[in-house]
XYZ file of C-alpha atoms in Angstrom:
466
model
C 3.230 98.187 81.058
C 3.009 94.458 80.353
C 6.418 92.888 79.625
C 4.942 90.846 76.768
C 3.696 94.034 75.109
C 7.135 95.620 75.446
C 8.614 92.597 73.731
C 6.077 92.857 70.894
C 6.950 96.548 70.460
C 10.450 95.573 69.326
C 8.874 94.194 66.134
C 7.083 97.446 65.242
C 8.248 98.966 61.958
C 5.353 101.345 61.206
C 2.939 103.274 63.436
C -0.441 104.509 62.182
C -2.328 107.333 63.880
C -5.947 108.387 63.712
C -6.400 112.183 63.613
C -9.404 113.399 65.603
C -8.966 113.025 69.375
C -5.820 110.988 68.758
C -3.242 113.321 67.193
C -5.348 116.433 67.803
C -8.421 117.481 69.767
C -11.274 117.628 67.272
C -13.205 120.382 69.048
C -10.296 122.793 69.544
C -7.616 121.713 67.052
C -5.062 121.415 69.869
C -1.968 119.370 68.985
C 0.537 118.839 71.829
C 4.201 119.658 71.230
C 5.026 116.072 72.138
C 3.616 114.930 68.776
C 6.560 116.579 66.993
C 8.919 114.701 69.305
C 7.137 111.421 68.567
C 7.447 111.748 64.786
C 11.054 112.958 65.031
C 12.204 110.125 67.289
C 10.357 107.402 65.405
C 12.006 108.613 62.197
C 15.420 108.598 63.876
C 14.822 104.984 64.933
C 13.881 103.994 61.385
C 10.210 103.444 62.242
C 7.774 104.594 59.550
C 4.677 106.642 60.352
C 1.261 106.881 58.774
C -2.103 108.583 59.075
C -5.101 106.208 59.148
C -8.236 108.335 59.104
C -11.799 108.590 57.959
C -10.792 112.030 56.683
C -9.654 112.664 53.146
C -6.160 113.968 52.466
C -7.680 117.417 52.031
C -8.869 117.157 55.653
C -5.394 116.511 57.071
C -4.525 119.811 58.741
C -1.250 121.559 57.738
C 0.305 121.008 61.175
C 0.025 117.249 60.698
C 1.202 117.303 57.089
C 4.264 119.216 58.314
C 5.216 116.159 60.367
C 5.767 114.371 57.022
C 4.053 111.030 57.683
C 5.254 108.351 55.282
C 1.742 107.217 54.300
C -1.800 108.570 54.264
C -4.491 105.890 54.554
C -7.563 108.058 54.074
C -11.321 107.751 53.673
C -11.377 104.618 55.825
C -8.846 102.835 53.650
C -10.278 103.556 50.215
C -7.590 106.022 49.077
C -3.896 105.762 49.954
C -0.921 107.948 49.077
C 2.673 108.081 50.226
C 4.313 111.313 51.389
C 5.444 112.082 47.826
C 1.855 111.952 46.567
C 2.229 108.570 44.866
C -1.061 106.653 44.863
C -0.511 103.306 46.589
C -4.087 102.041 46.243
C -7.571 103.346 45.553
C -11.022 101.776 45.592
C -13.751 104.110 44.351
C -17.437 103.275 44.760
C -19.101 102.231 41.495
C -21.133 105.003 39.831
C -24.366 102.969 39.825
C -23.996 102.297 43.567
C -23.543 106.011 44.237
C -26.676 106.779 42.217
C -28.660 104.115 44.049
C -27.497 105.514 47.382
C -28.525 109.060 46.449
C -31.953 107.817 45.345
C -32.366 106.026 48.704
C -31.518 109.160 50.722
C -34.120 111.117 48.801
C -36.672 108.333 49.318
C -36.297 108.322 53.120
C -35.761 112.080 53.401
C -32.177 112.439 54.631
C -29.273 114.478 53.287
C -25.948 113.203 51.997
C -22.357 114.063 51.209
C -19.981 112.732 48.559
C -16.237 112.442 49.097
C -13.539 112.309 46.440
C -9.839 111.736 46.860
C -9.017 115.435 47.320
C -12.367 117.218 47.665
C -15.945 116.652 48.833
C -19.403 118.134 48.380
C -22.785 118.279 50.143
C -26.299 117.711 48.873
C -27.500 120.839 50.701
C -26.807 123.056 53.709
C -28.733 122.813 56.998
C -27.873 123.641 60.632
C -27.627 119.894 61.324
C -25.125 119.404 58.492
C -23.136 122.474 59.546
C -22.902 121.216 63.131
C -21.625 117.807 62.032
C -19.236 118.535 59.168
C -17.856 122.064 59.459
C -15.520 121.238 62.336
C -13.830 118.662 60.084
C -14.275 120.158 56.611
C -15.229 123.847 56.728
C -16.760 125.511 53.653
C -17.610 122.424 51.594
C -19.599 123.330 48.474
C -23.172 122.242 47.766
C -22.892 120.031 44.687
C -25.297 117.061 44.700
C -24.070 115.889 41.275
C -20.410 115.852 42.398
C -20.146 112.147 41.432
C -20.591 112.998 37.748
C -17.214 114.740 37.676
C -15.201 112.898 40.330
C -14.672 109.375 41.631
C -16.428 108.892 44.960
C -14.561 106.926 47.638
C -16.850 107.507 50.586
C -20.237 109.077 51.326
C -21.999 110.523 54.359
C -25.450 110.432 55.832
C -26.792 113.525 57.587
C -29.748 112.776 59.822
C -30.945 112.511 63.407
C -31.898 108.841 63.174
C -28.775 107.467 64.846
C -27.706 103.818 64.967
C -31.196 102.597 64.012
C -30.544 103.813 60.445
C -30.013 100.805 58.180
C -29.200 100.524 54.493
C -31.658 98.646 52.266
C -30.659 95.146 51.189
C -29.493 96.084 47.687
C -27.161 98.778 49.048
C -26.114 96.615 51.976
C -24.494 94.217 49.517
C -22.031 96.954 48.557
C -21.921 99.471 51.425
C -21.981 99.701 55.191
C -22.492 102.498 57.693
C -19.849 103.541 60.239
C -21.236 106.025 62.757
C -18.764 108.822 63.519
C -21.087 111.594 64.746
C -24.539 111.694 66.366
C -25.849 113.183 63.110
C -23.669 111.442 60.531
C -22.263 108.107 59.403
C -19.495 107.331 56.953
C -20.829 105.224 54.092
C -18.021 102.916 52.994
C -17.586 99.789 50.898
C -18.496 96.609 52.760
C -14.912 95.372 52.618
C -13.448 98.831 53.122
C -11.879 99.915 56.422
C -8.771 101.475 57.843
C -7.534 97.920 58.336
C -7.892 97.041 54.652
C -6.060 100.246 53.715
C -3.248 99.663 56.191
C -2.974 96.065 54.953
C -2.288 97.383 51.444
C 0.542 99.555 52.776
C 1.925 96.614 54.738
C 1.843 94.446 51.604
C 3.463 97.259 49.602
C 6.301 97.435 52.128
C 6.712 93.683 52.466
C 5.883 93.762 56.172
C 3.523 91.757 58.400
C 0.636 92.795 60.693
C 2.880 92.141 63.693
C 5.044 95.038 62.467
C 2.126 97.494 62.796
C 1.083 99.653 65.741
C -2.169 101.630 65.625
C -3.491 104.510 67.716
C -7.198 105.355 67.615
C -10.306 106.252 69.565
C -13.489 105.586 67.574
C -15.555 102.765 66.089
C -13.943 103.072 62.657
C -10.724 101.873 64.326
C -12.182 98.500 65.418
C -11.016 96.497 62.389
C -7.586 98.143 62.504
C -7.223 97.207 66.162
C -7.945 93.593 65.217
C -5.348 93.755 62.436
C -2.429 95.580 64.095
C 0.260 93.846 66.115
C -0.240 96.417 68.877
C -3.312 98.626 69.298
C -3.446 101.653 71.613
C -6.688 103.410 72.583
C -6.691 107.050 73.625
C -8.072 107.934 77.053
C -11.200 109.468 75.544
C -11.943 106.419 73.359
C -15.258 104.666 72.786
C -15.652 101.837 75.302
C -15.623 99.196 72.547
C -12.253 100.524 71.395
C -10.849 100.442 74.916
C -12.023 96.868 75.346
C -10.242 95.781 72.152
C -7.003 97.710 72.736
C -3.751 96.180 73.947
C -3.132 99.340 75.960
C -5.254 102.319 76.972
C -3.232 105.520 77.207
C -4.001 109.081 78.285
C -5.850 111.801 76.357
C -4.393 114.098 73.692
C -4.107 116.921 76.240
C -2.191 114.583 78.555
C 0.311 113.639 75.820
C -1.267 110.212 75.477
C 0.647 109.130 72.381
C 4.011 110.083 73.833
C 3.117 108.423 77.138
C 2.271 105.101 75.498
C 5.361 105.056 73.289
C 7.582 106.033 76.207
C 6.110 103.187 78.285
C 6.921 100.835 75.417
C 10.476 102.172 75.178
C 9.964 103.500 71.653
C 10.569 107.191 72.455
C 12.380 109.033 75.208
C 11.617 112.311 76.874
C 13.726 115.084 75.361
C 15.816 116.440 78.189
C 16.368 120.126 78.811
C 18.962 121.236 81.308
C 17.826 124.502 82.928
C 21.085 124.842 84.842
C 22.954 125.073 81.527
C 20.814 127.985 80.300
C 20.036 129.431 83.704
C 19.772 133.000 82.408
C 16.860 131.962 80.164
C 15.047 129.818 82.719
C 11.696 131.079 83.931
C 9.851 130.353 87.158
C 10.061 131.277 90.843
C 13.240 132.781 92.246
C 14.493 133.099 95.807
C 17.007 135.376 97.496
C 18.686 133.979 100.601
C 19.729 137.081 102.537
C 22.674 136.342 104.842
C 24.935 138.384 107.061
C 27.610 137.824 104.397
C 25.518 138.917 101.388
C 22.723 137.698 99.147
C 22.433 134.383 97.332
C 20.035 134.664 94.381
C 18.589 131.367 93.251
C 16.449 130.076 90.377
C 14.037 127.371 91.542
C 12.891 124.410 89.425
C 9.274 123.489 90.254
C 8.788 121.559 87.021
C 11.522 119.056 87.858
C 11.132 119.029 91.665
C 7.592 120.254 92.413
C 7.184 118.919 95.945
C 10.647 120.057 97.043
C 10.223 123.567 95.633
C 6.756 123.881 97.201
C 8.247 122.923 100.554
C 11.101 125.435 100.281
C 8.831 128.280 99.167
C 6.246 127.666 101.876
C 8.859 127.468 104.634
C 10.557 130.621 103.328
C 7.313 132.620 103.194
C 6.389 131.455 106.703
C 9.694 132.826 108.034
C 10.809 129.332 109.024
C 14.381 130.008 107.925
C 14.643 133.510 109.413
C 17.604 133.668 111.802
C 18.687 130.079 111.041
C 22.435 129.496 110.631
C 24.502 127.607 108.093
C 25.551 124.991 110.646
C 27.917 122.985 108.427
C 30.428 124.520 106.019
C 33.152 122.606 104.203
C 35.376 124.604 101.864
C 35.649 123.138 98.373
C 32.495 121.130 99.043
C 29.293 122.889 100.178
C 27.497 125.097 102.722
C 24.560 123.569 104.617
C 21.685 125.185 106.534
C 17.953 125.128 107.086
C 17.862 123.491 110.531
C 16.258 125.795 113.120
C 18.042 123.899 115.924
C 21.427 124.696 114.363
C 22.619 121.155 115.088
C 22.030 119.382 111.806
C 19.629 117.040 113.564
C 16.393 119.022 113.269
C 13.988 120.601 110.826
C 10.573 119.642 109.481
C 8.908 119.856 106.091
C 5.524 121.443 105.434
C 4.220 117.909 104.962
C 4.641 117.099 108.651
C 7.013 114.259 107.935
C 10.025 113.329 105.855
C 9.198 113.374 102.149
C 10.457 111.546 99.102
C 13.378 112.386 96.831
C 12.682 113.971 93.434
C 15.578 113.000 91.208
C 15.285 114.613 87.797
C 17.431 113.573 84.815
C 17.552 117.292 83.990
C 19.150 118.530 87.243
C 22.608 117.884 88.728
C 24.816 118.857 91.680
C 27.006 121.209 89.675
C 28.704 124.154 91.390
C 26.013 126.541 92.658
C 23.272 123.884 92.847
C 20.717 124.141 95.663
C 20.123 120.619 96.957
C 18.276 118.898 99.796
C 20.269 117.540 102.714
C 19.059 114.169 103.978
C 19.816 111.200 106.209
C 19.295 108.630 103.461
C 16.721 107.928 100.759
C 13.398 109.769 101.066
C 14.242 111.609 104.315
C 13.883 115.220 103.163
C 12.805 117.831 105.699
C 13.870 121.483 105.757
C 17.653 121.283 105.474
C 19.431 122.189 102.251
C 22.928 122.840 100.957
C 24.537 124.800 98.131
C 27.385 123.111 96.222
C 30.545 125.239 96.381
C 33.244 122.934 95.032
C 34.980 124.428 91.987
C 37.236 121.536 91.028
C 36.715 117.838 90.412
C 39.321 115.282 89.289
C 37.367 114.171 86.213
C 37.574 115.082 82.551
C 34.421 115.685 80.525
C 34.862 112.488 78.508
C 35.247 110.427 81.677
C 31.981 111.803 83.010
C 30.207 111.176 79.711
C 31.420 107.579 79.748
C 30.009 107.384 83.265
C 26.551 108.312 81.965
C 26.367 112.064 82.557
C 24.857 114.112 79.692
C 27.458 116.015 77.672
C 26.274 119.555 78.650
C 26.377 118.628 82.350
C 29.703 116.815 82.047
C 31.175 119.940 80.455
C 30.023 122.116 83.375
C 31.319 119.648 85.948
C 34.707 119.529 84.214
C 35.044 123.300 83.748
C 33.254 124.773 86.779
C 33.117 122.026 89.370
C 30.470 120.369 91.490
C 29.786 117.130 93.319
C 28.714 114.454 90.803
C 28.925 111.752 93.481
C 25.825 113.319 95.082
C 23.663 112.945 91.965
C 20.681 110.611 92.531
C 21.387 110.863 96.249
C 20.261 114.437 96.934
C 17.398 116.310 95.258
C 18.556 119.321 93.242
C 15.855 122.012 93.126
C 17.623 125.324 92.457
C 20.724 127.042 91.057
C 22.632 130.245 91.835
C 21.761 132.960 89.345
C 24.613 135.457 89.115
C 28.306 136.037 89.695
C 27.676 138.151 92.794
C 25.952 135.161 94.400
C 28.931 132.913 93.626
C 31.218 135.451 95.285
C 29.038 135.356 98.412
C 29.028 131.534 98.268
C 32.826 131.416 98.171
C 33.065 134.017 100.924
C 30.854 131.929 103.197
C 32.736 128.730 102.318
C 36.001 130.392 103.385
C 34.922 131.176 106.970
C 36.835 129.546 109.814
C 35.180 126.429 111.187
C 35.585 124.230 114.242
C 34.209 120.904 115.407
C 31.623 119.255 113.132
C 32.512 121.817 110.433
C 30.470 124.461 112.262
C 31.563 128.090 111.719
C 33.244 129.705 114.701
C 31.161 132.808 113.996
C 27.560 132.310 112.921
C 26.699 132.616 109.256
C 23.051 133.630 109.495
C 20.143 133.406 107.089
C 18.419 136.678 107.868
C 15.419 135.835 105.660
C 14.509 134.255 102.311
C 12.498 136.308 99.864
C 10.582 134.508 97.102
C 9.462 135.931 93.763
C 6.766 133.632 92.366
């Protein structure tokens, strides 16, 4: 992320989002959970949110309305409401222009649609119209004289002519075409656009264009991208949009909006601490069977994917069968995983030492399964389980040191080795009280030189439940 763009993001006071293929996937309706996080965190930071769409308000799906955007710039800027339903601005198309447009469609033999502030209608129904419009507005009525009862803010063409379709000169003085579908264009006022609508909100709020960020993906976002202080194109965007954008992010399915805002420092990933709610955590589990009892462990592939994959593969291959815990220090940890039994050996499935995976969601609390290493990014096959039950720190001291409150509470009440955090990769956690009893039993064995047990503590095998 460009440092200049990060600096500009500090001036953002309102963020506008397109809907289709920006907030949600048009074809499937999929909206990632991260969108809720985005709206929640922006609100907490005092940053306003808005919808800027070619859709009418009646086309904003309930899931997006539930996010409570502060403003709805709809119908390409021609109708604007705030979240309370107050009309901020509206620019209907003159009745005589609508009638002239309808006459032109009949003259050249194409179909049309008419869009009001809160409803729309079609001139007819055909398979071509159904294919274009139903995914956005299902079940629109056929009502070619809709304009006689309602103000019209936008119109549609329905045809298979494509970009070669041009309005006649008399209509071109009032209207322009914005292609949004292979078989349809929005017909909007010549000076109407998402940008003009957003500008009215900005004026209403007493802000400046530099205070605006816009997310979009299609040609009807071009003017808004020129207007906004920061413009972000989705990964699936039209090439002209990508070329104009300040930043091109990922797709909806890849949490593109969250990714861009996180890169800009405007939102943060919501952390979940699986060790705190270990009984509810799902995913692969392992049982280290020793000659002193079983150690049942929950693994964390989401936070440490490469480390967990290594441990599982080695376990299933029998790599750890018969290997001893070669280093045991009471009130600290038990260490094993080296087939040479010396603490100097062991290889990963990758054929070489592999990198650390430090997750802000995992810590070396009592019972944590962690990778042993010889320095940064030197992981192989060796691991240890934290056994220490007491540390000389209070919860508040740990919180002041930067540890999250739920983790600081566990460290203070149950123990662990916080000094190993960000030095050793945590990738698992003991699951039950019986396992802790076995851990303490092993930690209590008599040891000699190099903290090696006088009598071998043996890993008989490791069973994995995927």
